Short mmCIF file of N, CA and C in Angstrom, two decimals:
data_model
loop_
_atom_site.label_atom_id
_atom_site.label_comp_id
_atom_site.label_asym_id
_atom_site.label_seq_id
_atom_site.Cartn_x
_atom_site.Cartn_y
_atom_site.Cartn_z
N MET L 1 0.79 -1.38 0.03
CA MET L 1 -0.18 -0.01 0.11
C MET L 1 0.52 1.23 -0.11
N ALA L 2 0.54 2.04 -0.98
CA ALA L 2 1.19 3.39 -1.09
C ALA L 2 1.00 3.83 0.15
N THR L 3 2.19 4.99 0.79
CA THR L 3 1.54 5.64 1.45
C THR L 3 2.28 7.61 0.86
N SER L 4 1.40 8.37 1.15
CA SER L 4 2.27 9.94 0.93
C SER L 4 2.84 10.10 2.07
N ASP L 5 3.22 11.66 1.48
CA ASP L 5 4.24 12.13 2.46
C ASP L 5 3.67 12.97 3.29
N TRP L 6 1.66 13.15 2.83
CA TRP L 6 1.60 13.62 4.31
C TRP L 6 0.47 12.60 5.07
N GLY L 7 0.34 11.13 5.55
CA GLY L 7 -0.02 10.70 5.98
C GLY L 7 -1.19 9.80 5.93
N TYR L 8 -1.53 10.00 5.02
CA TYR L 8 -2.48 9.18 3.94
C TYR L 8 -2.09 8.16 3.28
N LYS L 9 -2.88 7.17 3.31
CA LYS L 9 -2.28 5.52 2.58
C LYS L 9 -3.59 5.68 1.78
N ARG L 10 -3.06 4.93 0.76
CA ARG L 10 -3.92 4.62 -0.21
C ARG L 10 -5.00 3.49 0.68
N VAL L 11 -6.27 2.81 0.32
CA VAL L 11 -7.19 1.81 0.75
C VAL L 11 -7.65 1.63 -0.19
N ASP L 12 -8.48 1.87 -1.29
CA ASP L 12 -9.39 1.02 -2.51
C ASP L 12 -8.66 1.90 -3.51
N GLY L 13 -7.81 2.75 -4.15
CA GLY L 13 -7.86 3.29 -4.89
C GLY L 13 -8.10 4.86 -4.96
N THR L 14 -9.47 5.05 -4.11
CA THR L 14 -10.61 6.41 -4.21
C THR L 14 -9.99 6.74 -2.74
N CYS L 15 -10.43 6.13 -1.61
CA CYS L 15 -10.30 6.73 -0.39
C CYS L 15 -8.81 6.78 0.21
N TYR L 16 -8.63 7.33 1.25
CA TYR L 16 -7.26 7.47 2.06
C TYR L 16 -7.61 7.53 3.35
N GLU L 17 -7.27 6.64 3.57
CA GLU L 17 -6.95 7.11 5.87
C GLU L 17 -5.78 7.14 6.19
N ASN L 18 -6.53 8.01 7.19
CA ASN L 18 -5.03 9.14 8.12
C ASN L 18 -4.34 7.83 8.94
N MET L 19 -2.85 8.28 8.71
CA MET L 19 -2.39 7.31 9.72
C MET L 19 -2.12 9.03 10.63
N ASP L 20 -1.17 8.12 11.87
CA ASP L 20 -0.80 9.04 12.64
C ASP L 20 -0.13 10.54 12.21
N LEU L 21 0.28 11.23 12.83
CA LEU L 21 0.94 12.38 12.28
C LEU L 21 2.81 12.03 12.33
N GLN L 22 2.82 11.18 13.74
CA GLN L 22 4.25 10.72 13.97
C GLN L 22 4.55 9.91 13.08
N ASP L 23 4.10 9.70 11.98
CA ASP L 23 4.56 8.82 10.45
C ASP L 23 5.09 9.38 9.78
N HIS L 24 5.42 10.68 9.69
CA HIS L 24 5.41 11.73 8.77
C HIS L 24 6.57 13.04 9.49
N ASP L 25 6.85 13.86 8.53
CA ASP L 25 7.43 14.89 9.30
C ASP L 25 6.60 15.75 9.60
N GLU L 26 6.73 16.00 10.74
CA GLU L 26 5.54 16.85 11.55
C GLU L 26 5.99 18.28 10.94
N SER L 27 7.79 18.62 11.19
CA SER L 27 7.65 19.77 10.68
C SER L 27 7.53 20.20 9.40
N ARG L 28 7.62 19.34 8.45
CA ARG L 28 6.94 19.86 7.05
C ARG L 28 5.47 19.91 7.29
N PHE L 29 4.74 19.23 7.79
CA PHE L 29 3.42 19.50 8.07
C PHE L 29 3.37 21.01 8.48
N SER L 30 4.01 21.62 9.50
CA SER L 30 4.18 22.29 10.33
C SER L 30 4.35 23.95 9.05
N MET L 31 5.17 23.61 8.46
CA MET L 31 5.09 24.27 7.10
C MET L 31 4.46 24.67 6.51
N LEU L 32 3.88 23.89 6.08
CA LEU L 32 2.30 23.46 5.32
C LEU L 32 1.60 24.23 5.83
N PHE L 33 0.99 23.91 7.12
CA PHE L 33 0.13 25.01 7.57
C PHE L 33 0.37 26.44 7.97
N GLU L 34 1.13 26.79 8.10
CA GLU L 34 2.23 28.60 7.92
C GLU L 34 2.25 28.99 6.65
N VAL L 35 2.21 28.46 5.26
CA VAL L 35 2.10 28.79 4.19
C VAL L 35 1.49 29.01 3.79
N SER L 36 0.02 28.22 3.63
CA SER L 36 -0.81 28.13 3.05
C SER L 36 -1.39 29.28 2.90
N PRO L 37 -1.89 29.14 1.15
CA PRO L 37 -2.70 30.14 1.12
C PRO L 37 -4.72 30.40 1.53
N ASN L 38 -4.86 29.10 2.61
CA ASN L 38 -6.10 29.44 2.83
C ASN L 38 -5.63 29.49 5.17
N LEU L 39 -6.95 29.56 4.85
CA LEU L 39 -7.09 30.20 6.02
C LEU L 39 -7.38 28.68 7.18
N MET L 40 -5.95 28.10 7.52
CA MET L 40 -5.93 27.21 8.53
C MET L 40 -6.01 27.07 10.02
N CYS L 41 -7.23 26.02 10.39
CA CYS L 41 -6.89 26.22 12.33
C CYS L 41 -6.91 24.44 12.79
N THR L 42 -6.45 23.64 13.57
CA THR L 42 -6.51 22.89 14.23
C THR L 42 -8.46 22.92 15.60
N LEU L 43 -8.49 22.46 15.14
CA LEU L 43 -9.73 21.81 16.34
C LEU L 43 -9.62 20.87 17.36
N ASP L 44 -9.97 21.09 18.35
CA ASP L 44 -10.55 19.35 19.50
C ASP L 44 -11.48 18.72 19.23
N SER L 45 -12.20 18.00 19.66
CA SER L 45 -13.78 17.18 19.00
C SER L 45 -14.48 18.11 19.53
N GLY L 46 -14.49 18.93 20.43
CA GLY L 46 -15.32 19.97 20.61
C GLY L 46 -15.54 20.75 19.94
N GLY L 47 -14.56 21.07 18.78
CA GLY L 47 -14.95 22.15 18.04
C GLY L 47 -14.14 23.63 18.21
N ILE L 48 -13.15 22.97 19.41
CA ILE L 48 -12.27 24.35 20.12
C ILE L 48 -11.18 24.56 19.34
N ILE L 49 -11.03 25.91 18.36
CA ILE L 49 -9.69 26.48 18.03
C ILE L 49 -8.41 25.97 19.41
N THR L 50 -7.51 24.89 18.48
CA THR L 50 -5.84 24.57 19.27
C THR L 50 -5.18 25.79 18.31
N ASP L 51 -5.10 25.98 17.25
CA ASP L 51 -4.00 26.52 16.89
C ASP L 51 -4.75 27.15 15.10
N ILE L 52 -3.95 27.51 14.84
CA ILE L 52 -4.79 29.25 13.74
C ILE L 52 -3.26 29.79 12.75
N ASN L 53 -3.31 29.74 11.61
CA ASN L 53 -2.24 30.07 11.01
C ASN L 53 -2.43 31.56 10.99
N LYS L 54 -1.70 32.04 10.40
CA LYS L 54 -1.06 33.74 10.28
C LYS L 54 -1.93 34.11 9.74
N ARG L 55 -1.89 33.55 8.75
CA ARG L 55 -2.48 34.12 7.67
C ARG L 55 -4.38 34.33 7.57
N ALA L 56 -4.98 33.27 8.60
CA ALA L 56 -6.21 33.41 8.63
C ALA L 56 -5.83 34.32 10.60
N LEU L 57 -4.98 34.85 10.86
CA LEU L 57 -5.07 35.80 11.79
C LEU L 57 -5.53 37.48 11.90
N ASP L 58 -4.18 37.18 10.35
CA ASP L 58 -4.26 38.90 9.17
C ASP L 58 -6.10 38.83 8.75
N TYR L 59 -6.11 37.77 7.90
CA TYR L 59 -7.55 37.80 7.57
C TYR L 59 -8.33 38.08 8.27
N ILE L 60 -8.56 37.65 9.20
CA ILE L 60 -10.07 37.72 9.76
C ILE L 60 -9.46 38.89 10.82
N GLY L 61 -8.76 39.54 11.58
CA GLY L 61 -8.51 40.35 12.20
C GLY L 61 -8.10 40.19 13.38
N TYR L 62 -8.62 38.94 14.06
CA TYR L 62 -7.64 38.77 15.45
C TYR L 62 -6.55 38.49 16.12
N THR L 63 -5.80 38.88 16.79
CA THR L 63 -5.24 38.01 17.66
C THR L 63 -4.93 36.15 17.54
N GLU L 64 -3.85 35.99 18.16
CA GLU L 64 -3.89 34.35 18.57
C GLU L 64 -4.39 33.98 19.45
N ASP L 65 -4.34 34.84 20.85
CA ASP L 65 -4.84 34.63 22.14
C ASP L 65 -6.63 35.29 21.94
N GLU L 66 -7.42 35.84 21.30
CA GLU L 66 -8.18 36.40 21.22
C GLU L 66 -9.08 34.81 20.50
N ILE L 67 -8.36 34.34 19.55
CA ILE L 67 -9.03 33.43 18.85
C ILE L 67 -9.09 31.50 19.36
N ILE L 68 -7.84 31.48 20.87
CA ILE L 68 -7.36 30.34 20.59
C ILE L 68 -8.29 29.79 21.89
N GLY L 69 -8.74 28.11 21.74
CA GLY L 69 -10.30 28.22 23.11
C GLY L 69 -10.96 28.56 22.74
N ARG L 70 -11.25 29.19 22.03
CA ARG L 70 -12.69 29.58 21.15
C ARG L 70 -13.53 28.78 20.42
N SER L 71 -15.13 28.51 20.56
CA SER L 71 -15.39 27.38 19.64
C SER L 71 -15.36 28.26 18.44
N CYS L 72 -15.04 27.04 17.39
CA CYS L 72 -14.78 27.61 15.54
C CYS L 72 -16.68 28.46 15.00
N PHE L 73 -17.02 27.84 16.02
CA PHE L 73 -18.79 27.97 15.66
C PHE L 73 -19.25 29.57 15.90
N ASP L 74 -18.55 30.49 17.25
CA ASP L 74 -18.57 31.57 16.68
C ASP L 74 -18.07 32.42 16.12
N PHE L 75 -17.22 32.04 15.13
CA PHE L 75 -17.22 32.85 13.85
C PHE L 75 -18.12 32.82 12.61
N ILE L 76 -19.14 31.85 12.48
CA ILE L 76 -19.67 31.68 11.53
C ILE L 76 -21.13 32.28 11.69
N GLU L 77 -21.75 32.91 10.83
CA GLU L 77 -23.07 33.66 10.54
C GLU L 77 -23.79 32.48 11.38
N PRO L 78 -24.53 33.20 12.03
CA PRO L 78 -26.30 32.43 12.91
C PRO L 78 -26.57 31.04 11.59
N SER L 79 -26.92 31.79 10.61
CA SER L 79 -27.59 31.01 9.92
C SER L 79 -26.67 29.86 9.23
N TYR L 80 -25.60 30.13 8.96
CA TYR L 80 -24.83 28.72 8.46
C TYR L 80 -24.48 27.95 9.84
N LYS L 81 -24.83 28.17 10.97
CA LYS L 81 -24.31 27.45 11.82
C LYS L 81 -24.51 25.94 11.83
N LYS L 82 -26.21 25.79 11.67
CA LYS L 82 -26.61 24.04 11.45
C LYS L 82 -25.60 23.27 10.55
N VAL L 83 -25.47 24.03 9.23
CA VAL L 83 -24.28 23.17 8.27
C VAL L 83 -23.34 23.43 8.59
N ALA L 84 -22.48 24.03 9.29
CA ALA L 84 -21.07 23.78 9.94
C ALA L 84 -21.27 22.37 11.09
N LEU L 85 -22.42 22.55 12.00
CA LEU L 85 -22.15 21.74 12.91
C LEU L 85 -22.73 20.44 12.23
N ASP L 86 -23.52 20.60 11.46
CA ASP L 86 -23.49 18.81 10.74
C ASP L 86 -22.16 18.45 9.86
N GLY L 87 -21.29 19.28 9.36
CA GLY L 87 -20.42 18.52 8.65
C GLY L 87 -19.01 18.23 9.56
N PHE L 88 -19.28 19.27 10.52
CA PHE L 88 -18.57 18.41 12.00
C PHE L 88 -18.61 17.28 12.38
N ALA L 89 -19.76 16.96 12.70
CA ALA L 89 -20.66 15.62 13.37
C ALA L 89 -20.35 14.99 12.40
N GLN L 90 -20.10 14.80 10.61
CA GLN L 90 -19.67 14.31 9.69
C GLN L 90 -18.06 13.66 9.35
N MET L 91 -17.14 14.65 9.95
CA MET L 91 -16.19 14.37 10.05
C MET L 91 -16.01 13.48 10.85
N GLN L 92 -16.30 13.91 12.34
CA GLN L 92 -16.28 13.64 13.61
C GLN L 92 -16.60 11.73 13.37
N LYS L 93 -16.94 11.41 12.43
CA LYS L 93 -18.12 9.60 11.96
C LYS L 93 -17.19 9.27 11.49
N THR L 94 -16.58 10.01 9.93
CA THR L 94 -16.00 9.38 8.99
C THR L 94 -14.39 9.33 9.27
N GLY L 95 -13.87 10.73 9.80
CA GLY L 95 -12.50 11.24 9.63
C GLY L 95 -12.31 12.44 8.80
N VAL L 96 -13.35 12.06 7.78
CA VAL L 96 -13.31 13.41 6.04
C VAL L 96 -14.58 14.11 6.46
N GLY L 97 -14.38 15.74 6.84
CA GLY L 97 -15.45 16.77 6.70
C GLY L 97 -15.84 16.66 5.11
N PRO L 98 -17.34 17.22 4.93
CA PRO L 98 -17.40 17.53 3.71
C PRO L 98 -17.23 18.88 3.23
N LEU L 99 -17.61 19.29 1.72
CA LEU L 99 -17.18 20.68 1.43
C LEU L 99 -17.77 21.28 1.69
N ILE L 100 -18.16 22.67 2.07
CA ILE L 100 -19.15 23.23 2.79
C ILE L 100 -19.21 24.59 2.36
N GLU L 101 -19.83 25.76 2.36
CA GLU L 101 -20.25 26.80 2.11
C GLU L 101 -21.06 27.36 3.44
N ILE L 102 -20.02 28.74 4.16
CA ILE L 102 -20.06 28.81 5.44
C ILE L 102 -19.97 30.06 5.16
N LEU L 103 -20.56 31.38 5.72
CA LEU L 103 -20.37 32.43 5.67
C LEU L 103 -20.03 33.17 7.20
N LEU L 104 -18.71 33.98 7.09
CA LEU L 104 -18.04 34.05 8.15
C LEU L 104 -17.82 35.25 8.50
N ILE L 105 -17.69 35.51 9.89
CA ILE L 105 -17.85 36.98 10.61
C ILE L 105 -16.02 37.36 10.98
N LYS L 106 -15.03 38.93 10.13
CA LYS L 106 -14.48 38.86 10.98
C LYS L 106 -14.89 39.91 12.09
N LYS L 107 -13.10 40.05 12.42
CA LYS L 107 -13.18 40.88 13.83
C LYS L 107 -14.28 42.39 13.94
N ASP L 108 -13.67 42.55 12.77
CA ASP L 108 -14.67 43.98 12.28
C ASP L 108 -15.73 43.89 11.86
N GLY L 109 -16.51 42.94 12.03
CA GLY L 109 -18.46 42.64 11.54
C GLY L 109 -18.04 42.56 10.55
N ALA L 110 -17.32 42.67 9.36
CA ALA L 110 -17.29 42.39 7.96
C ALA L 110 -18.06 40.81 7.62
N LYS L 111 -18.13 40.97 6.82
CA LYS L 111 -18.46 39.05 6.80
C LYS L 111 -18.33 38.19 5.17
N PHE L 112 -17.60 37.16 5.33
CA PHE L 112 -17.00 36.59 3.86
C PHE L 112 -17.88 35.53 3.65
N TYR L 113 -17.61 34.92 2.67
CA TYR L 113 -17.72 33.81 2.02
C TYR L 113 -16.74 32.97 2.12
N GLY L 114 -16.93 31.56 2.43
CA GLY L 114 -15.93 30.41 2.63
C GLY L 114 -16.27 29.11 1.55
N MET L 115 -15.54 29.10 1.98
CA MET L 115 -15.54 26.91 1.02
C MET L 115 -14.91 26.36 2.00
N CYS L 116 -15.35 25.67 2.88
CA CYS L 116 -14.59 25.03 4.06
C CYS L 116 -14.85 23.29 4.25
N SER L 117 -13.69 22.69 4.43
CA SER L 117 -13.07 21.24 4.44
C SER L 117 -12.44 20.98 5.49
N GLY L 118 -12.40 19.74 5.34
CA GLY L 118 -11.31 19.57 7.39
C GLY L 118 -11.50 17.71 7.24
N ALA L 119 -10.93 17.41 7.91
CA ALA L 119 -10.36 16.27 8.35
C ALA L 119 -9.63 15.74 9.47
N ARG L 120 -9.21 14.28 9.47
CA ARG L 120 -9.50 14.17 11.37
C ARG L 120 -7.57 14.10 10.86
N LEU L 121 -6.92 14.61 12.14
CA LEU L 121 -5.24 14.04 11.97
C LEU L 121 -4.96 12.75 12.96
N GLY L 122 -4.28 12.14 12.16
CA GLY L 122 -4.18 10.67 12.79
C GLY L 122 -4.86 9.82 13.58
N LYS L 123 -4.85 9.13 14.28
CA LYS L 123 -5.26 8.30 15.02
C LYS L 123 -5.51 8.43 16.90
N LYS L 124 -4.58 9.65 16.84
CA LYS L 124 -4.49 9.87 18.08
C LYS L 124 -5.32 10.37 19.14
N GLU L 125 -5.97 10.02 20.11
CA GLU L 125 -7.13 10.14 21.01
C GLU L 125 -6.67 10.92 22.00
N PRO L 126 -7.59 12.52 21.91
CA PRO L 126 -8.94 12.77 22.06
C PRO L 126 -8.38 12.87 20.41
N PRO L 127 -9.34 13.04 19.43
CA PRO L 127 -8.95 13.32 18.11
C PRO L 127 -9.02 14.79 17.93
N GLU L 128 -8.06 15.38 16.91
CA GLU L 128 -7.91 16.63 16.40
C GLU L 128 -8.10 16.66 14.99
N TYR L 129 -8.51 17.50 14.93
CA TYR L 129 -8.76 18.03 13.10
C TYR L 129 -8.50 19.05 12.40
N ILE L 130 -8.42 18.98 11.47
CA ILE L 130 -7.36 20.48 10.74
C ILE L 130 -8.77 20.58 10.09
N ILE L 131 -8.93 22.44 9.56
CA ILE L 131 -9.83 22.90 8.81
C ILE L 131 -9.28 23.88 7.69
N ALA L 132 -9.86 23.89 6.77
CA ALA L 132 -9.09 24.70 5.88
C ALA L 132 -10.40 25.34 4.55
N ILE L 133 -10.06 26.62 5.03
CA ILE L 133 -11.41 27.58 4.32
C ILE L 133 -10.57 28.58 3.49
N GLN L 134 -11.34 28.89 2.34
CA GLN L 134 -11.11 29.78 1.40
C GLN L 134 -11.89 30.65 1.24
N ASP L 135 -11.86 32.04 0.80
CA ASP L 135 -12.52 33.08 0.98
C ASP L 135 -13.25 32.80 -0.63
N ILE L 136 -14.05 33.29 -0.75
CA ILE L 136 -15.08 32.43 -2.39
C ILE L 136 -15.72 33.93 -2.40
N SER L 137 -15.81 35.37 -1.85
CA SER L 137 -16.52 36.26 -1.85
C SER L 137 -16.49 36.67 -3.21
N ARG L 138 -15.05 36.95 -3.60
CA ARG L 138 -14.93 37.74 -4.88
C ARG L 138 -15.71 35.87 -6.26
N LEU L 139 -15.80 34.79 -5.72
CA LEU L 139 -16.95 34.34 -7.01
C LEU L 139 -18.14 34.80 -6.97
N TYR L 140 -18.37 35.12 -5.72
CA TYR L 140 -20.31 35.56 -5.39
C TYR L 140 -19.89 36.68 -6.10
N ASP L 141 -19.37 37.95 -5.91
CA ASP L 141 -20.03 39.41 -6.74
C ASP L 141 -19.21 38.97 -8.39
N THR L 142 -18.33 37.95 -8.15
CA THR L 142 -18.19 37.82 -10.24
C THR L 142 -19.94 37.36 -10.84
N LEU L 143 -20.30 36.62 -10.26
CA LEU L 143 -21.75 35.64 -10.42
C LEU L 143 -22.95 36.54 -10.52
N LYS L 144 -22.74 37.43 -8.93
CA LYS L 144 -23.70 38.91 -8.44
C LYS L 144 -23.91 39.54 -10.40
N LYS L 145 -22.35 40.00 -10.77
CA LYS L 145 -22.26 41.23 -12.03
C LYS L 145 -22.75 40.38 -13.43
N GLN L 146 -22.38 39.22 -13.54
CA GLN L 146 -23.20 38.13 -14.60
C GLN L 146 -24.19 38.43 -14.79
N LYS L 147 -24.63 37.88 -13.43
CA LYS L 147 -26.21 38.16 -13.34
C LYS L 147 -26.95 39.20 -13.60
N ARG L 148 -26.78 39.90 -12.72
CA ARG L 148 -27.38 41.75 -13.65
C ARG L 148 -26.86 41.99 -14.90
N ALA L 149 -25.94 41.50 -15.52
CA ALA L 149 -25.29 41.93 -17.07
C ALA L 149 -26.70 41.23 -17.60
N ARG L 150 -26.98 39.86 -17.35
CA ARG L 150 -27.39 39.18 -18.47
C ARG L 150 -29.02 39.41 -17.97
N PHE L 151 -29.00 39.68 -17.11
CA PHE L 151 -30.92 39.55 -16.66
C PHE L 151 -31.88 41.08 -16.49
N GLY L 152 -30.55 41.73 -16.04
CA GLY L 152 -30.59 43.84 -15.84
C GLY L 152 -31.18 43.85 -14.27
#
């Protein structure tokens, strides 16, 4: 069975199973976490933020002290919380979360649409999860402009 550099092994040609983070280079993972263009964070089994990358902090306007230890759901617009909670429950059950659209709230109150995905990190207990969010607000703006141009 082939194993990737990122701690996953091919199970049946399409599915991947998490391996323990200790089985690969944690410093490489840390570097990718920090330099990712995505907003990245890690969560405990209750959805509490345990780590967050600088890109996310800069983008949403909070300091690390203001974020670490808070629920990830505190930063999601209330009408999107059920979708986020359902996605988190699926990730806890299967190890991989669905790709979901959420509306997030920055410290200054501004909101942005994000495409969110996540997965369990390794097999450690208690479990820990990694979340990646990409801002898709520009895509929404482009679609709105196209719709206006097309339909008036």
